C-alpha positions as a Python dict, from the first residue, in 0.01 Angstrom:
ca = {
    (1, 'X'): (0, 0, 0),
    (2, 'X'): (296, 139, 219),
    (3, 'X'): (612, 220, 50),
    (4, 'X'): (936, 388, 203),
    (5, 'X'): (1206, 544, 58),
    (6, 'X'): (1550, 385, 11),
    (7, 'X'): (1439, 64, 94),
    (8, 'X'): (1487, 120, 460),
    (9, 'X'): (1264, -187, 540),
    (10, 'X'): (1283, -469, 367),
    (11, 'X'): (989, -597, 130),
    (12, 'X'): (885, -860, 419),
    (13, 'X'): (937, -583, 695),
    (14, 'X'): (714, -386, 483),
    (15, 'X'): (431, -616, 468),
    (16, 'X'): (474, -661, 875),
    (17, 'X'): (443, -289, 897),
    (18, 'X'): (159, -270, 708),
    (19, 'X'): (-51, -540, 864),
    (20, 'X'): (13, -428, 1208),
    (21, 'X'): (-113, -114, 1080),
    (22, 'X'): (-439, -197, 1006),
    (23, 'X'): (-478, -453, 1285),
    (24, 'X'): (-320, -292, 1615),
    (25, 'X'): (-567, -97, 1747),
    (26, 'X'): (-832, -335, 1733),
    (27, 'X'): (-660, -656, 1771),
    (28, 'X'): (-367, -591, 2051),
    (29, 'X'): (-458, -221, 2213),
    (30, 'X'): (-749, -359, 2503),
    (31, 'X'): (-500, -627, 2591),
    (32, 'X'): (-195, -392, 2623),
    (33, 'X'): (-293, -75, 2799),
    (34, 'X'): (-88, 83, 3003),
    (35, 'X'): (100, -253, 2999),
    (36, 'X'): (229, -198, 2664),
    (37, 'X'): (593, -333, 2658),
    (38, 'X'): (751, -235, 2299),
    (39, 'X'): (1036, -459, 2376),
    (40, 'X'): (817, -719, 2272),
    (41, 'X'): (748, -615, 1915),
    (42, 'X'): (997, -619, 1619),
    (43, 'X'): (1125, -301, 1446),
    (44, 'X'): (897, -352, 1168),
    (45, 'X'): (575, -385, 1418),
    (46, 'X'): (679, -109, 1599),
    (47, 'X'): (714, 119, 1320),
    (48, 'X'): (338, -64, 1224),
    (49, 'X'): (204, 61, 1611),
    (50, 'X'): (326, 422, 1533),
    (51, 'X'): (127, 443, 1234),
    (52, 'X'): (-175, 294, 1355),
    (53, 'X'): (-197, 506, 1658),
    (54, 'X'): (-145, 842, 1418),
    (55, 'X'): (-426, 675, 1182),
    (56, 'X'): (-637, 652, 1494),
    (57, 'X'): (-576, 975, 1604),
    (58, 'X'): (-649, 1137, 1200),
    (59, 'X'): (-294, 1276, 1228),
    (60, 'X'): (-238, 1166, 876),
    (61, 'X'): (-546, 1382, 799),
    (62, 'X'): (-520, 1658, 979),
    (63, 'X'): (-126, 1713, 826),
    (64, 'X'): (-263, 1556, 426),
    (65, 'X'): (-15, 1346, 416),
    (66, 'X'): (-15, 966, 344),
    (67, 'X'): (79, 682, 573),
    (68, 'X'): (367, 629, 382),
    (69, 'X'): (502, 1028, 417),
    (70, 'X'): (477, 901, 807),
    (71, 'X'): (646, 599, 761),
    (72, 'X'): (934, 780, 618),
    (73, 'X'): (945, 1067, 883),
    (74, 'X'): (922, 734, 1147),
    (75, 'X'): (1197, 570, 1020),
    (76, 'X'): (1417, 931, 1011),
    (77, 'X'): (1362, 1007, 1356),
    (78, 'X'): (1407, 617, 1483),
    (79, 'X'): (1772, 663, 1280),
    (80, 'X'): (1810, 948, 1497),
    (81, 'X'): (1768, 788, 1859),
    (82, 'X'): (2078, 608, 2010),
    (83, 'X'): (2117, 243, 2157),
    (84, 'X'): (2107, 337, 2477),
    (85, 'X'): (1950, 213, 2808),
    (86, 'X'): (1679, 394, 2840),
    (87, 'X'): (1583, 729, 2580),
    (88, 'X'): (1577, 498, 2274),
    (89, 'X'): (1364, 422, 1997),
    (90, 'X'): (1201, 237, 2218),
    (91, 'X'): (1129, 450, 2532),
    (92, 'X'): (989, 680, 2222),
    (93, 'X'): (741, 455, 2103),
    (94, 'X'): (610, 324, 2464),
    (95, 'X'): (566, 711, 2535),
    (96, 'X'): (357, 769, 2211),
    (97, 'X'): (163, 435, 2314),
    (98, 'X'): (84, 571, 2622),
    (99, 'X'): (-9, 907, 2494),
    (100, 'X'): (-262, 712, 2298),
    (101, 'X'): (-413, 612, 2599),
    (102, 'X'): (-418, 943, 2740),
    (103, 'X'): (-614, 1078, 2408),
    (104, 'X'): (-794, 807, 2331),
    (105, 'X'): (-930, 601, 2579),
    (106, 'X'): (-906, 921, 2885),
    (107, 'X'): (-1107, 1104, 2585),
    (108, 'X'): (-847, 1445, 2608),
    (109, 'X'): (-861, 1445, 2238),
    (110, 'X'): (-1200, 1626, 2271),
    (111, 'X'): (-1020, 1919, 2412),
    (112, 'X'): (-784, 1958, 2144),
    (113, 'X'): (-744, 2104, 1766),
    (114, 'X'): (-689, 1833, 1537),
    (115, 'X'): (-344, 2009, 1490),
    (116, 'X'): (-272, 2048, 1876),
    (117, 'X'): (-302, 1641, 1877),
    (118, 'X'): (-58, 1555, 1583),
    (119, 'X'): (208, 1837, 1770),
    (120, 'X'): (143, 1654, 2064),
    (121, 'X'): (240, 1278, 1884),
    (122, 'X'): (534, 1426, 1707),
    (123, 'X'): (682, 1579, 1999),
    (124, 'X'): (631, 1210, 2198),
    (125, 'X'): (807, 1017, 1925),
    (126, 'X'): (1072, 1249, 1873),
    (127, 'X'): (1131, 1418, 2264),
    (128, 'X'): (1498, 1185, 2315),
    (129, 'X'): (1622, 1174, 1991),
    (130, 'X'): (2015, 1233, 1983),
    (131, 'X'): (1986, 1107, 2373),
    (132, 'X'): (2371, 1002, 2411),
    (133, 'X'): (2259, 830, 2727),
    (134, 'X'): (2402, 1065, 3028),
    (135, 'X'): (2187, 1307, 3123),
    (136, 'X'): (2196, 1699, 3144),
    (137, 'X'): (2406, 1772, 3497),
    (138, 'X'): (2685, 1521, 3339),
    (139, 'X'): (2689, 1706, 3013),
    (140, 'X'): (2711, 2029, 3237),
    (141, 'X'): (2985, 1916, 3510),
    (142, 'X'): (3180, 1715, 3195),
    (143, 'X'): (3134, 2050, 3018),
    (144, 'X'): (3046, 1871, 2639),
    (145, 'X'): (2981, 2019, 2320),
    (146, 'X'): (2659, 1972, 2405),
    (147, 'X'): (2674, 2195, 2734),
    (148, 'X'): (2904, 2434, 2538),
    (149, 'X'): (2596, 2454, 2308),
    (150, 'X'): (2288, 2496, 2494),
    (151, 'X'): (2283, 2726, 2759),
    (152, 'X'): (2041, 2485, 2995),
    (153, 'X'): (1745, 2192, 2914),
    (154, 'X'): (2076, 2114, 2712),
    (155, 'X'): (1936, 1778, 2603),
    (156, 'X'): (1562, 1901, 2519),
    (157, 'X'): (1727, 2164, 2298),
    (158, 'X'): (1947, 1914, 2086),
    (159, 'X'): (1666, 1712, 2051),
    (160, 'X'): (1473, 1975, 1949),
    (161, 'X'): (1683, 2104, 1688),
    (162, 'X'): (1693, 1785, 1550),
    (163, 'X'): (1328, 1735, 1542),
    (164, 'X'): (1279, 2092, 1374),
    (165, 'X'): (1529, 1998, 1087),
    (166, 'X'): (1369, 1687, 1064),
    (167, 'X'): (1049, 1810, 984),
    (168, 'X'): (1137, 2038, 766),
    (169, 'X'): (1322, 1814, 592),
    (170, 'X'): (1016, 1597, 549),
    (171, 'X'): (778, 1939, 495),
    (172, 'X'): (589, 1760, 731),
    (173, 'X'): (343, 2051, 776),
    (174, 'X'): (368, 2148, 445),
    (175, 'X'): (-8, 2060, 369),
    (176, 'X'): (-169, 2234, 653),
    (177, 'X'): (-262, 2489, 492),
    (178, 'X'): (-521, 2322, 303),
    (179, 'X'): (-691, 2230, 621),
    (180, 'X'): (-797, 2598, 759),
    (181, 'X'): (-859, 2447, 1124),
    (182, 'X'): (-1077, 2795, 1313),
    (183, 'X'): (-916, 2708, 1648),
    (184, 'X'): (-595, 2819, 1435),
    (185, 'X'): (-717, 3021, 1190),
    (186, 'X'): (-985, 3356, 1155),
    (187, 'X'): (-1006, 3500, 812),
    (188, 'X'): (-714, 3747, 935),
    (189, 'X'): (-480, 3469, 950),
    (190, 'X'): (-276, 3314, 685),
    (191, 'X'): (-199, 2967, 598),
    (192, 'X'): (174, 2943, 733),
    (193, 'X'): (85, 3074, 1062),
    (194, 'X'): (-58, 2717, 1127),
    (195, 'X'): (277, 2573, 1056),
    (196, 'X'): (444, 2822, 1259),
    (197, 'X'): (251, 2755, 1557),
    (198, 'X'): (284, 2394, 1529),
    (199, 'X'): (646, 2359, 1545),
    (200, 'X'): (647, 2626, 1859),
    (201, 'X'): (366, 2377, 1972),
    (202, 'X'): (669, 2099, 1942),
    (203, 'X'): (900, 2296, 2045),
    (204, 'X'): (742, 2404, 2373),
    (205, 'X'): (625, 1983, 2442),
    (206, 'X'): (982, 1826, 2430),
    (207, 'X'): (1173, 2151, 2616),
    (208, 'X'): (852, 2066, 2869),
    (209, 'X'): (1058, 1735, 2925),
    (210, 'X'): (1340, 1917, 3089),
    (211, 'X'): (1294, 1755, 3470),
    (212, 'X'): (1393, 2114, 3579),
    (213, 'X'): (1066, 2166, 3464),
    (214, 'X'): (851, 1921, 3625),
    (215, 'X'): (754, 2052, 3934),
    (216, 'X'): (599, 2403, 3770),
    (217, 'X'): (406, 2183, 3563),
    (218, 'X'): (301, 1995, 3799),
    (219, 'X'): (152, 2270, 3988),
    (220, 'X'): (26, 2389, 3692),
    (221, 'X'): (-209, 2101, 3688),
    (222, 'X'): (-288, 2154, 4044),
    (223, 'X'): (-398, 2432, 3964),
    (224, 'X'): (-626, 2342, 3699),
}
């Protein structure tokens, strides 16, 4: 049974959550596709998608940690994310929806760690929180404390930082040891390594977000 900490959602929210859980996936996911409008889902069935999609992905495994240790780090990083036009709560979950699709249904989960694929999720749901709405050449030509902050991929960078201390804050990865994964680990490596490399592994996917950026990558997959 989910539970979350100071009674963030209520009882009947709870039970929403829950259900969609269990029933997502199966029931709405062939419909929705790449179609998926989260607009069209309440905040308790959208908090509901986010956990199905890391239960169908074994995120909750691979990090040992219940559904309801992710339902708390959800609800964290949704508090984080600004009512804005676009990089909201919302724009987070349709991203981490359509990740899903990528992983899932495109099958790129079979070239990944179990570890690389939770990184991955985390750094979808969490790439725009703290968006204030104006992008990174306004915060730079309006000279903010943002700009004033973060030399350049000024928005990636707050949103990192906030991600980070949200995680940690959660010992999100806390458990990873216990899972000795060989992609990450050889008998030379210790246990908080894994951690370590995770969070650069989140790191590296949001500052990847910076559009300054998008071109290399692109090529990058040219190349591939």
């Amino acid at each position: 049974m989910l539970r979350c900490k100071h009674d963030r959602l209520s009882p009947e929210e709870l039970a929403e959550t829950e259900k969609v859980m269990g029933s997502y996936l199966d029931s709405q996911w062939p419909a929705d596709g790449l179609a998926f409008d989260p607009w069209a889902y309440s905040r308790a069935a959208k908090q509901g998608i986010l956990l199905a999609v890391f239960k169908g992905l074994n995120v909750p495994t691979a990090l040992n940690l219940s559904a309801s240790n992710m339902l708390d780090f959800c609800l964290d990083i949704e508090a984080l994310y600004n009512e804005v036009p676009y990089h909201s709560f919302n724009h987070a979950v349709d991203v981490v929806v359509k990740l899903y699709h990528l992983l899932h249904d495109l099958h790129a989960a079979s070239y990944l760690a179990s570890y690389d694929i939770a990184a991955l999720l985390i750094s979808a749901l969490c790439h725009d929180c703290g968006h204030p709405g104006m992008n990174n050449l306004f915060q730079k030509n309006a000279n903010t404390e943002l700009a004033q902050k973060y030399p350049d991929a000024i928005l990636e960078r707050y949103s990192v930082d906030l991600t980070v201390e949200c995680i940690q804050r959660h010992g999100l990865f806390r458990n990873v040891e216990s899972l000795r994964d060989p992609i990450y680990c050889d008998s030379t490596t210790v246990e908080t390594d894994v951690a370590s490399r995770m969070l650069h592994s989140v790191r590296a996917a949001i500052l990847a977000t910076d559009m300054t950026r998008h071109f290399g990558l692109v090529e990058d997959c040219r190349s591939l």
